[in-house]
XYZ file of C-alpha atoms in Angstrom:
697
model
C -0.124 -0.052 -0.218
C 1.244 3.465 -1.260
C 1.663 6.190 2.263
C -0.660 8.564 2.825
C -0.048 12.191 0.246
C 1.888 13.575 2.770
C 2.730 12.421 4.335
C 7.270 11.963 3.597
C 7.546 8.289 4.885
C 9.293 6.009 3.079
C 7.518 1.898 3.537
C 10.255 -0.950 2.354
C 7.283 -3.993 1.234
C 9.785 -5.792 0.586
C 10.865 -5.746 5.006
C 14.846 -4.529 3.962
C 16.552 -1.614 6.133
C 14.253 1.075 7.930
C 15.530 4.237 8.195
C 15.981 5.966 11.390
C 12.608 7.001 13.087
C 12.384 10.780 12.308
C 14.745 11.232 9.597
C 16.074 9.606 6.282
C 19.035 11.068 4.257
C 19.094 11.117 -0.108
C 21.892 11.055 -1.985
C 23.940 14.035 -1.127
C 23.448 12.764 2.109
C 21.886 15.596 3.729
C 19.048 14.643 6.567
C 15.280 15.704 5.535
C 12.918 16.250 8.253
C 9.526 14.120 9.533
C 6.740 15.443 6.720
C 9.528 16.119 3.380
C 10.673 14.277 0.823
C 13.613 15.014 -0.679
C 13.141 15.335 -5.123
C 15.298 14.841 -6.787
C 16.789 10.513 -5.156
C 16.367 7.995 -2.929
C 18.458 4.462 -2.611
C 17.979 1.054 -2.143
C 19.364 -0.756 0.095
C 21.799 -1.807 -2.829
C 22.382 2.310 -2.402
C 22.566 3.115 -6.387
C 20.017 5.603 -7.052
C 16.835 5.172 -8.099
C 15.379 7.562 -10.526
C 11.723 8.782 -9.232
C 9.088 9.472 -11.183
C 6.292 12.627 -11.305
C 3.538 10.362 -12.093
C 3.918 7.690 -9.556
C 6.210 5.504 -7.786
C 8.916 3.208 -9.398
C 9.985 -0.587 -8.686
C 13.494 -0.801 -7.317
C 15.854 -3.272 -9.312
C 15.738 -5.872 -6.512
C 11.566 -6.005 -6.573
C 10.618 -4.455 -3.335
C 7.753 -1.976 -3.578
C 8.619 0.588 -2.388
C 6.047 3.611 -3.022
C 7.647 7.482 -2.306
C 5.955 11.128 -3.058
C 6.417 14.632 -3.095
C 6.216 16.524 -0.281
C 3.427 18.955 -1.391
C 3.621 22.053 -2.603
C 2.604 23.635 0.326
C 3.984 21.707 3.227
C 7.003 22.532 1.018
C 6.687 26.540 1.392
C 5.116 26.236 5.005
C 8.730 24.939 5.843
C 11.060 27.324 4.114
C 8.622 30.206 5.564
C 9.547 28.803 8.723
C 12.878 28.477 8.320
C 12.960 32.765 7.213
C 11.182 33.520 10.646
C 14.283 34.212 12.941
C 12.053 34.582 15.725
C 11.529 31.401 15.820
C 15.035 30.374 17.081
C 16.675 33.627 18.027
C 18.456 33.466 21.217
C 17.631 36.080 24.140
C 19.790 39.373 24.125
C 20.490 37.958 27.071
C 21.761 35.020 27.204
C 24.086 36.267 24.719
C 26.372 37.498 27.107
C 26.203 34.269 29.647
C 29.207 32.758 30.288
C 27.650 29.668 31.620
C 24.378 27.855 33.258
C 24.658 26.900 36.346
C 24.642 22.616 37.382
C 21.620 20.524 39.275
C 23.518 20.088 43.033
C 23.750 17.045 43.558
C 23.626 14.896 47.231
C 27.558 16.283 47.393
C 26.605 19.539 46.600
C 27.700 22.171 49.333
C 26.466 25.057 50.715
C 27.210 28.907 48.863
C 29.617 26.246 46.726
C 27.337 25.844 42.689
C 28.817 24.519 39.774
C 29.155 26.012 36.386
C 28.936 24.550 33.402
C 30.052 26.484 29.976
C 31.264 25.771 26.118
C 34.756 25.394 24.946
C 34.295 29.087 23.508
C 33.319 30.265 26.813
C 35.578 28.728 29.312
C 39.565 30.941 29.447
C 35.825 34.060 30.608
C 35.394 32.558 34.150
C 39.199 32.470 35.311
C 39.702 32.597 38.876
C 38.553 34.764 41.149
C 36.645 35.992 39.038
C 33.375 37.608 39.622
C 30.815 37.040 38.749
C 26.476 37.878 38.782
C 24.152 34.401 38.624
C 20.768 35.447 37.479
C 17.883 32.320 38.425
C 15.780 33.739 36.537
C 12.983 31.551 37.564
C 11.953 33.011 41.259
C 13.773 36.335 39.915
C 16.747 36.423 42.770
C 20.758 37.455 41.318
C 23.889 37.023 43.541
C 27.009 37.281 43.046
C 30.119 35.405 43.410
C 33.729 34.079 42.790
C 35.597 31.315 40.811
C 36.553 29.271 43.037
C 37.687 26.093 41.232
C 38.578 25.364 37.229
C 37.499 26.094 35.397
C 38.413 22.844 34.086
C 38.297 20.781 30.976
C 35.546 17.809 30.495
C 34.870 16.185 27.305
C 30.724 15.732 25.769
C 30.972 12.453 25.274
C 32.690 9.843 27.831
C 32.803 10.539 31.088
C 37.265 12.333 31.528
C 38.206 9.128 32.966
C 37.096 6.655 30.714
C 39.504 4.333 28.821
C 38.286 5.604 25.308
C 39.263 9.064 26.876
C 41.950 8.054 28.344
C 42.519 5.763 25.385
C 41.593 9.074 23.343
C 44.482 11.486 24.791
C 47.870 9.397 25.021
C 48.212 8.465 22.009
C 47.895 12.707 20.714
C 51.045 11.189 18.219
C 49.090 8.213 16.476
C 45.184 10.378 16.240
C 44.341 12.935 15.226
C 40.355 12.540 17.022
C 39.937 14.077 19.953
C 36.701 14.610 22.329
C 34.665 17.556 21.932
C 35.155 19.281 25.205
C 32.424 21.342 27.816
C 33.907 23.450 30.903
C 33.443 23.055 34.449
C 34.304 25.951 37.314
C 33.356 26.304 40.906
C 31.515 29.075 42.343
C 31.421 30.909 45.524
C 28.351 32.782 46.853
C 29.151 36.082 48.671
C 25.902 37.244 49.363
C 22.370 37.630 47.104
C 21.319 41.553 45.707
C 18.954 42.447 47.229
C 17.985 46.799 46.647
C 21.836 47.692 45.559
C 23.528 45.487 49.161
C 25.283 42.164 49.558
C 23.507 39.844 52.289
C 23.719 36.949 53.160
C 22.306 34.057 51.102
C 18.884 32.522 51.884
C 18.754 30.378 49.028
C 20.617 28.314 46.064
C 20.633 30.000 42.454
C 17.586 27.579 40.241
C 19.221 25.095 37.753
C 20.353 26.456 34.456
C 20.766 30.163 35.966
C 22.691 32.295 33.866
C 25.957 33.579 34.770
C 27.585 36.633 33.412
C 31.510 37.806 33.895
C 31.361 40.983 35.141
C 33.132 44.613 34.279
C 35.830 45.584 35.372
C 34.195 48.213 37.334
C 31.938 47.208 39.224
C 34.269 44.701 40.199
C 36.406 47.385 42.106
C 32.959 48.932 42.967
C 32.050 45.085 44.510
C 35.781 44.001 45.496
C 35.938 48.085 47.565
C 39.456 48.422 45.986
C 39.131 51.585 44.686
C 41.758 54.010 46.341
C 44.641 55.914 45.960
C 47.278 53.430 47.041
C 48.026 50.701 44.553
C 49.778 47.954 46.248
C 49.250 45.227 42.335
C 47.834 43.893 39.670
C 45.018 41.134 41.085
C 45.583 39.011 39.394
C 42.567 37.502 37.100
C 42.375 40.552 35.539
C 44.474 42.705 32.982
C 43.986 45.764 34.563
C 42.124 46.521 38.333
C 44.587 46.889 40.644
C 44.293 46.853 45.043
C 43.983 49.921 45.411
C 43.457 51.025 49.481
C 43.091 54.559 50.686
C 45.445 56.695 52.435
C 42.531 58.684 53.895
C 40.487 56.158 55.312
C 41.248 55.662 59.380
C 39.560 51.910 58.810
C 43.140 50.407 57.091
C 46.860 51.348 58.072
C 45.431 52.986 61.241
C 44.095 48.577 62.111
C 47.480 46.529 61.679
C 48.957 44.863 58.753
C 51.257 41.858 59.002
C 53.696 41.140 56.044
C 54.437 36.721 56.190
C 56.373 34.742 53.770
C 59.556 32.836 53.266
C 62.875 34.195 52.584
C 62.778 34.731 48.835
C 59.073 35.265 48.723
C 59.217 39.183 47.688
C 58.685 40.691 51.351
C 61.122 42.926 51.367
C 59.918 44.211 48.280
C 56.622 44.465 49.354
C 57.880 46.655 52.086
C 60.081 48.545 49.402
C 57.500 49.397 47.644
C 54.798 50.171 50.602
C 57.618 53.028 51.788
C 57.150 53.826 48.572
C 53.871 54.499 47.758
C 52.855 55.733 51.369
C 55.897 59.078 51.079
C 53.889 59.693 47.838
C 51.038 59.318 49.484
C 52.516 62.522 52.376
C 52.075 59.816 55.057
C 55.578 60.063 57.620
C 56.571 56.058 57.719
C 59.943 55.104 60.185
C 60.948 51.877 59.363
C 62.827 50.101 62.397
C 65.764 48.156 59.840
C 67.874 45.320 61.209
C 69.663 45.158 57.710
C 69.560 48.238 56.893
C 67.852 46.946 53.991
C 66.262 50.608 52.696
C 69.252 52.814 53.632
C 69.152 53.454 50.432
C 65.511 53.531 50.197
C 65.839 57.663 47.832
C 68.367 56.373 45.485
C 66.311 54.463 42.478
C 66.765 50.826 41.981
C 68.903 49.467 39.252
C 68.165 45.278 39.391
C 67.798 44.635 36.440
C 64.809 41.886 36.773
C 63.105 44.645 38.860
C 63.668 47.110 36.218
C 62.490 44.335 33.573
C 59.520 44.353 35.870
C 58.817 47.940 36.125
C 59.105 47.982 32.559
C 56.156 45.750 31.948
C 54.658 47.421 34.746
C 54.779 50.722 33.027
C 56.522 52.679 35.585
C 59.913 52.810 36.136
C 62.599 53.724 38.297
C 62.471 56.336 41.705
C 63.465 57.094 45.001
C 61.458 58.282 48.164
C 61.879 62.441 48.230
C 62.636 62.710 52.004
C 65.088 60.101 53.344
C 66.324 59.999 57.139
C 68.707 57.764 58.436
C 68.819 57.381 62.133
C 71.093 55.066 64.363
C 72.862 55.029 67.376
C 75.828 56.695 68.890
C 78.668 54.888 68.797
C 77.326 52.114 65.737
C 77.611 52.550 62.059
C 75.116 52.698 58.990
C 75.305 50.932 56.169
C 74.708 54.241 54.164
C 77.405 56.271 56.655
C 77.636 58.950 54.190
C 73.686 59.726 53.366
C 73.258 63.640 53.670
C 70.503 63.300 55.982
C 72.171 60.590 58.688
C 71.455 61.529 62.730
C 73.124 60.259 65.295
C 70.898 59.710 68.563
C 71.298 58.298 72.125
C 68.267 56.628 74.735
C 67.167 57.983 77.903
C 67.205 55.881 80.884
C 64.080 58.270 82.308
C 61.697 56.686 79.095
C 62.308 53.080 79.591
C 60.209 52.011 82.275
C 61.583 49.942 85.602
C 59.339 47.095 85.172
C 60.779 46.647 81.208
C 64.443 46.918 82.035
C 63.829 44.348 84.105
C 61.695 42.689 81.679
C 64.399 43.198 79.063
C 67.448 42.458 81.644
C 66.097 39.613 82.404
C 66.229 39.731 86.396
C 65.225 37.757 88.706
C 62.454 37.480 91.360
C 65.168 38.385 93.771
C 67.063 41.214 91.265
C 63.755 42.691 90.540
C 62.786 43.094 93.787
C 66.281 44.743 94.972
C 65.984 46.340 91.410
C 62.668 48.339 92.080
C 64.042 48.902 96.124
C 67.240 50.775 94.453
C 64.980 52.582 91.521
C 62.413 54.535 94.641
C 64.961 55.227 96.732
C 67.185 57.642 93.030
C 63.436 58.429 93.340
C 63.452 59.865 97.205
C 67.865 61.257 96.485
C 66.371 63.397 92.701
C 64.120 65.301 94.854
C 66.614 65.748 97.802
C 69.684 66.784 95.384
C 67.390 69.258 93.517
C 66.510 67.288 90.354
C 63.724 66.658 89.832
C 60.712 67.631 90.971
C 61.708 71.412 91.337
C 58.517 73.364 89.537
C 54.790 72.674 90.539
C 54.197 71.642 86.865
C 57.364 69.120 87.549
C 55.705 68.795 90.811
C 52.675 67.229 88.780
C 54.577 65.041 86.610
C 55.715 63.412 88.731
C 52.857 62.595 89.834
C 51.032 61.111 86.613
C 53.636 58.942 86.057
C 53.204 56.362 84.863
C 55.794 53.416 85.474
C 54.226 50.491 83.255
C 55.506 52.810 80.547
C 57.324 54.842 81.094
C 60.520 56.300 83.972
C 60.820 58.105 86.119
C 62.237 61.777 84.961
C 65.617 63.137 85.625
C 66.299 59.614 85.975
C 70.100 58.508 83.961
C 71.462 55.316 84.622
C 74.366 55.798 86.485
C 71.911 57.516 89.311
C 70.641 54.081 90.050
C 74.520 52.750 88.904
C 75.341 54.910 92.125
C 72.071 54.167 94.624
C 73.337 50.419 93.695
C 76.927 50.441 95.001
C 75.541 52.806 97.528
C 74.298 48.931 98.696
C 77.210 47.363 98.059
C 79.054 49.272 100.470
C 76.170 48.984 103.143
C 76.829 45.476 103.327
C 79.528 45.888 102.736
C 80.429 43.577 106.684
C 77.847 40.336 105.129
C 80.133 41.273 101.740
C 83.112 40.125 104.203
C 81.421 37.161 105.946
C 79.562 35.222 102.587
C 83.466 35.204 100.540
C 84.914 33.689 103.992
C 81.615 31.559 104.089
C 81.783 31.870 99.239
C 85.440 29.960 100.432
C 84.956 27.999 102.351
C 82.395 25.502 100.214
C 83.756 27.485 97.591
C 84.265 23.092 96.273
C 80.519 22.924 96.390
C 78.924 26.134 94.623
C 80.525 28.205 92.303
C 79.591 32.354 92.518
C 77.883 33.806 89.289
C 79.640 35.262 86.172
C 77.351 38.120 87.119
C 78.293 38.354 90.593
C 82.422 37.693 89.662
C 82.035 40.679 86.753
C 80.161 43.060 89.294
C 82.929 42.343 91.764
C 85.171 43.145 89.389
C 83.803 46.148 88.002
C 82.317 47.825 91.691
C 84.010 51.447 91.270
C 86.096 50.830 95.018
C 85.212 52.716 97.957
C 86.594 55.721 99.954
C 87.201 55.683 103.483
C 83.847 57.689 103.814
C 81.429 56.297 101.443
C 80.992 54.477 98.234
C 82.385 56.049 94.805
C 79.561 57.915 93.510
C 79.920 58.825 90.350
C 76.579 61.344 89.799
C 75.817 64.342 91.333
C 74.602 62.725 94.615
C 78.069 62.349 95.247
C 78.187 65.544 96.251
C 76.701 64.572 99.415
C 77.875 60.884 100.581
C 75.286 61.061 103.274
C 72.108 61.858 102.032
C 73.381 58.936 99.944
C 73.799 56.561 102.714
C 70.799 57.476 104.943
C 67.855 56.964 102.383
C 70.006 53.590 101.734
C 69.762 52.542 104.775
C 66.123 53.969 106.092
C 65.106 50.830 103.367
C 67.774 48.417 104.468
C 68.632 44.817 102.297
C 70.396 41.805 102.812
C 72.380 39.763 100.881
C 75.708 40.724 99.167
C 76.075 38.151 96.362
C 71.722 39.463 94.529
C 73.466 43.594 94.333
C 75.807 42.904 92.601
C 74.521 40.273 89.636
C 72.193 43.793 89.704
C 74.933 45.285 89.764
C 77.268 43.397 86.334
C 73.382 43.221 84.457
C 73.277 47.231 85.220
C 77.158 48.497 84.053
C 76.485 46.483 81.174
C 73.635 48.502 80.002
C 75.863 51.178 80.441
C 78.561 50.176 78.659
C 76.600 50.097 75.472
C 77.068 54.221 76.132
C 73.054 54.916 74.515
C 72.003 56.010 77.223
C 72.722 59.532 78.738
C 75.446 60.469 76.826
C 74.962 63.790 76.508
C 76.339 66.207 73.485
C 73.876 63.291 71.434
C 70.129 64.623 71.609
C 67.734 61.737 71.449
C 65.757 60.694 69.084
C 63.511 63.517 67.183
C 60.189 61.980 67.141
C 58.131 65.854 65.948
C 60.761 65.525 63.126
C 60.417 61.824 61.961
C 56.289 62.541 61.787
C 56.836 65.324 59.803
C 54.154 64.245 56.461
C 56.119 62.458 54.108
C 58.985 61.479 55.419
C 60.598 58.100 55.524
C 63.478 57.532 58.275
C 65.172 54.370 59.050
C 65.989 53.895 62.034
C 69.339 51.622 61.461
C 70.431 48.892 63.717
C 72.023 47.244 61.251
C 75.658 46.898 63.271
C 74.249 46.141 66.926
C 75.189 43.161 67.032
C 72.149 41.815 69.818
C 68.611 41.795 69.359
C 68.585 42.768 73.212
C 69.597 46.358 72.933
C 67.535 46.253 69.288
C 64.226 45.424 71.758
C 65.374 47.909 74.063
C 65.309 50.659 70.809
C 62.005 50.017 69.422
C 60.997 49.925 72.716
C 61.557 53.031 73.802
C 61.545 54.905 70.126
C 57.760 53.362 69.276
C 56.860 54.747 73.223
C 58.159 58.030 72.063
C 56.866 57.709 69.190
C 53.107 57.799 70.297
C 53.202 59.750 72.680
C 54.758 62.449 69.820
C 51.556 61.667 68.102
C 49.110 61.815 71.096
C 50.563 65.708 71.071
C 49.808 66.336 67.549
C 47.199 64.580 67.813
C 44.875 66.223 70.975
C 46.261 69.902 68.812
C 45.038 68.562 65.900
C 41.369 67.829 67.005
C 42.154 71.383 68.473
C 42.483 73.480 65.742
C 39.630 71.192 63.917
C 41.790 69.851 62.355
C 42.707 65.603 60.032
C 46.233 64.737 62.079
C 49.224 63.506 58.809
C 49.091 59.996 59.791
C 52.003 58.144 61.084
C 53.069 54.083 59.244
C 55.544 52.914 61.597
C 57.209 49.327 60.163
C 59.005 46.771 61.895
C 60.944 43.904 59.646
C 61.632 41.151 61.650
C 59.331 41.395 64.338
C 59.373 37.922 65.865
C 62.735 39.153 67.167
C 61.131 41.524 68.474
C 57.192 39.612 69.673
C 58.410 35.977 69.721
C 55.856 33.991 71.696
C 59.131 33.404 74.273
C 59.437 36.788 74.986
C 56.003 37.811 75.408
C 55.701 35.300 78.034
C 59.158 36.957 79.901
C 58.444 40.416 78.925
C 54.546 40.582 79.458
C 54.363 44.092 80.231
C 56.923 45.741 76.963
C 54.420 42.831 75.236
C 51.512 46.103 76.775
C 53.218 47.835 75.663
C 53.085 47.560 72.314
C 49.235 47.336 72.753
C 48.693 50.136 74.315
C 50.570 52.094 71.861
C 48.469 49.678 68.998
C 45.168 49.756 69.861
C 45.766 53.916 70.850
C 48.063 54.210 67.596
C 44.003 53.078 65.546
C 42.136 56.400 66.367
C 45.343 58.692 66.598
C 46.595 57.827 62.823
C 49.169 55.523 63.147
C 49.379 52.534 62.433
C 51.962 49.067 62.879
C 53.024 46.985 59.894
C 55.142 43.977 61.726
C 56.225 41.993 59.077
C 58.135 38.370 59.825
C 59.809 34.882 58.460
C 58.575 33.591 61.111
C 54.855 34.195 61.708
C 55.281 30.604 63.883
C 56.341 32.762 66.894
C 54.338 35.198 67.368
C 52.082 34.089 70.097
C 48.278 34.710 69.557
C 48.394 37.760 71.055
C 50.589 39.816 68.865
C 48.095 38.247 65.131
C 45.358 40.112 67.238
C 46.487 43.162 66.764
C 46.180 42.587 63.342
C 43.434 43.083 60.102
C 44.954 43.146 56.958
C 47.095 41.003 55.916
C 50.002 40.090 52.579
C 50.880 36.958 52.776
C 53.617 35.435 50.884
C 54.544 32.146 49.870
C 54.913 29.264 53.439
C 55.427 25.607 52.582
C 54.730 24.268 56.139
C 51.672 23.472 55.983
C 51.307 23.654 60.768
C 52.054 28.183 60.118
C 49.751 27.638 56.982
C 47.212 25.982 58.877
C 48.052 28.506 62.660
C 47.580 30.639 60.351
C 44.273 29.835 58.397
C 42.832 29.998 62.233
C 43.949 34.186 62.417
C 43.336 34.241 59.476
C 38.928 33.394 59.115
C 37.809 35.650 55.707
C 40.834 33.620 53.717
C 38.357 30.776 51.645
C 40.803 27.926 51.560
C 40.847 28.044 47.817
C 43.654 30.802 48.342
C 44.974 29.048 51.760
C 45.229 25.773 48.623
C 47.768 28.077 47.227
C 49.944 29.513 49.249
C 52.615 27.366 49.457
C 52.698 27.456 45.760
C 53.010 31.409 45.371
C 55.847 32.538 43.068
C 58.144 35.191 44.487
C 56.122 38.787 44.993
C 52.479 37.690 44.417
C 50.381 37.182 48.101
C 46.914 36.871 49.607
C 46.231 40.081 49.882
C 43.617 40.442 52.748
C 42.660 44.114 53.931
C 39.828 45.909 55.678
C 39.109 47.434 53.231
C 38.087 44.822 50.717
C 35.668 42.779 50.195
C 37.133 40.089 49.939
C 40.712 38.158 50.262
C 42.358 38.793 46.665
C 45.060 36.772 44.811
C 48.017 39.743 43.809
C 51.081 40.392 42.636
C 52.595 43.200 44.127
C 54.719 46.041 41.790
C 58.043 46.232 41.919
C 60.099 48.310 44.045
C 61.243 51.019 42.798
C 63.848 52.275 45.278
C 67.143 50.839 45.904
C 67.087 48.142 48.168
C 69.953 46.617 49.927
C 70.383 42.763 49.585
C 70.667 40.778 52.408
C 74.136 37.521 52.887
């Protein structure tokens, strides 16, 4: 029987092979849709072309009775009209710009994490860390997210781990055939867009929701990377820079940690930060334990750095106003600099409790030290050295000895009092000497006591040997000492030995050499390098850092109060402490709680007074949680110790897992940057330093 007119279906009475359902092929291999036949020819089972008759069916050579009728002209006209109607195949204009579409969830799906599928052609659109907008058109919600994994390429036809896929790829030298593939990326939701604000998401985008890449302008606004001070280029973007605002009190005064292993780029980051801060009018002070930054007023001449600057379209350039400060009796790594300043320390500015900690005094020695300190204060008044006026008397009453020392007191004053105590215990001293000789085989004199016995000034027939103003009246000194008597001459001699070694550093109260010029250091746009490269003593470095920090904080307090009274803004200050683990290690803080409390007080008060601290270290594991708790901003370079990474991960909770996984593979100069003004942490290629930095062996 023939097919119904216009059906366009080929029937084979002979029982030959049937065409694939819904389609057939003409002699040229073109497909035919149901309801349409080729007007030219068809093929018999043998593959030979069979001409069509306009008047009726033809009989194929094998004798089968296959009846083929042409599609009526009206049907062909309707198909042609449908083909020419572009509205039937038109893509939604909004979807044309979509980078991909959300996939269905599975049992292993995680909250705030979406799988996005995209075509091979769009694979380049969803680079890592790219910001995207997900429009859940089914329920009318919109979300912002960031690509945290991928993009990955997966084959369309078979699983990537199938034998066929593995065989095709591994035999790439022999086979030109391969599977077509699509892209897959994991997107972490940042929040739901509600009336122009970003709120925590309550739902998830529906499957097949289009995903759009945010423009650079939108991304900058969402990430909060706008500002006048650039740190570098955000990884994943060609032009977007990680910028901060130096005029925002919630940024730099919130304190920063620059962390990473040696060779990861910390020093370059510090040099770049110094240059950028100076250009923004920020007063910058660097505690430089190696002398690396003593030439930052010169442009860099390091070839790799020059090449990197050229790629960024930047030029080598030194800072404009550099001043170098070094301790008296020590040298600088830039000894011929035109703005070189020697300074000494004032013993009276150091807290007696901080001195006791830094000297490592035992409980017995500290008890005697504080007793001598109190007697020295009384003698200063007896000799009318301090206080002399009503203002000074009021000042004496307001001294907080947990943060500072007693005005006008010198280390020689204190040594004279300790020497007087040793003199007062002369009889005990002789008894101790006799007993010591009798027990020489059972107990040895400590190194400090032996040194003190050699260095204690020889007494005169009328009293102890004194060198300060106290020598004018030894009787007054001895009366004060006897009024607060003490025993155990060995402890007094040990204390004398430690104080004497401190005096021999020749850094305290050096007369013609003034103390640090704090107001000068705080001048807007000035870079002040405290060169500690010639001290060779962490203990001495800690003394200097503690004293200068306190002085800077007090000077900034005065400037802040004055600016407030005049309704003006106080210029911001940035203090950078290199090798912070040497200054504030966990072991040191356990031994020196007063010193840490001073730093913590400076950090807390500095936030309101435009005084920001930057701690730089390659050993963050040595920094206690108390120090890390002071920091709100982090620039994290390469780290390889998994234990350290885990600890930092607990401390800096804002950085997601995908970024932490990259820390061990960061290239020099790359860093995870988390600032309080950023909406999320960013991977940043920190800008090369345009200033000259001395390399450290």
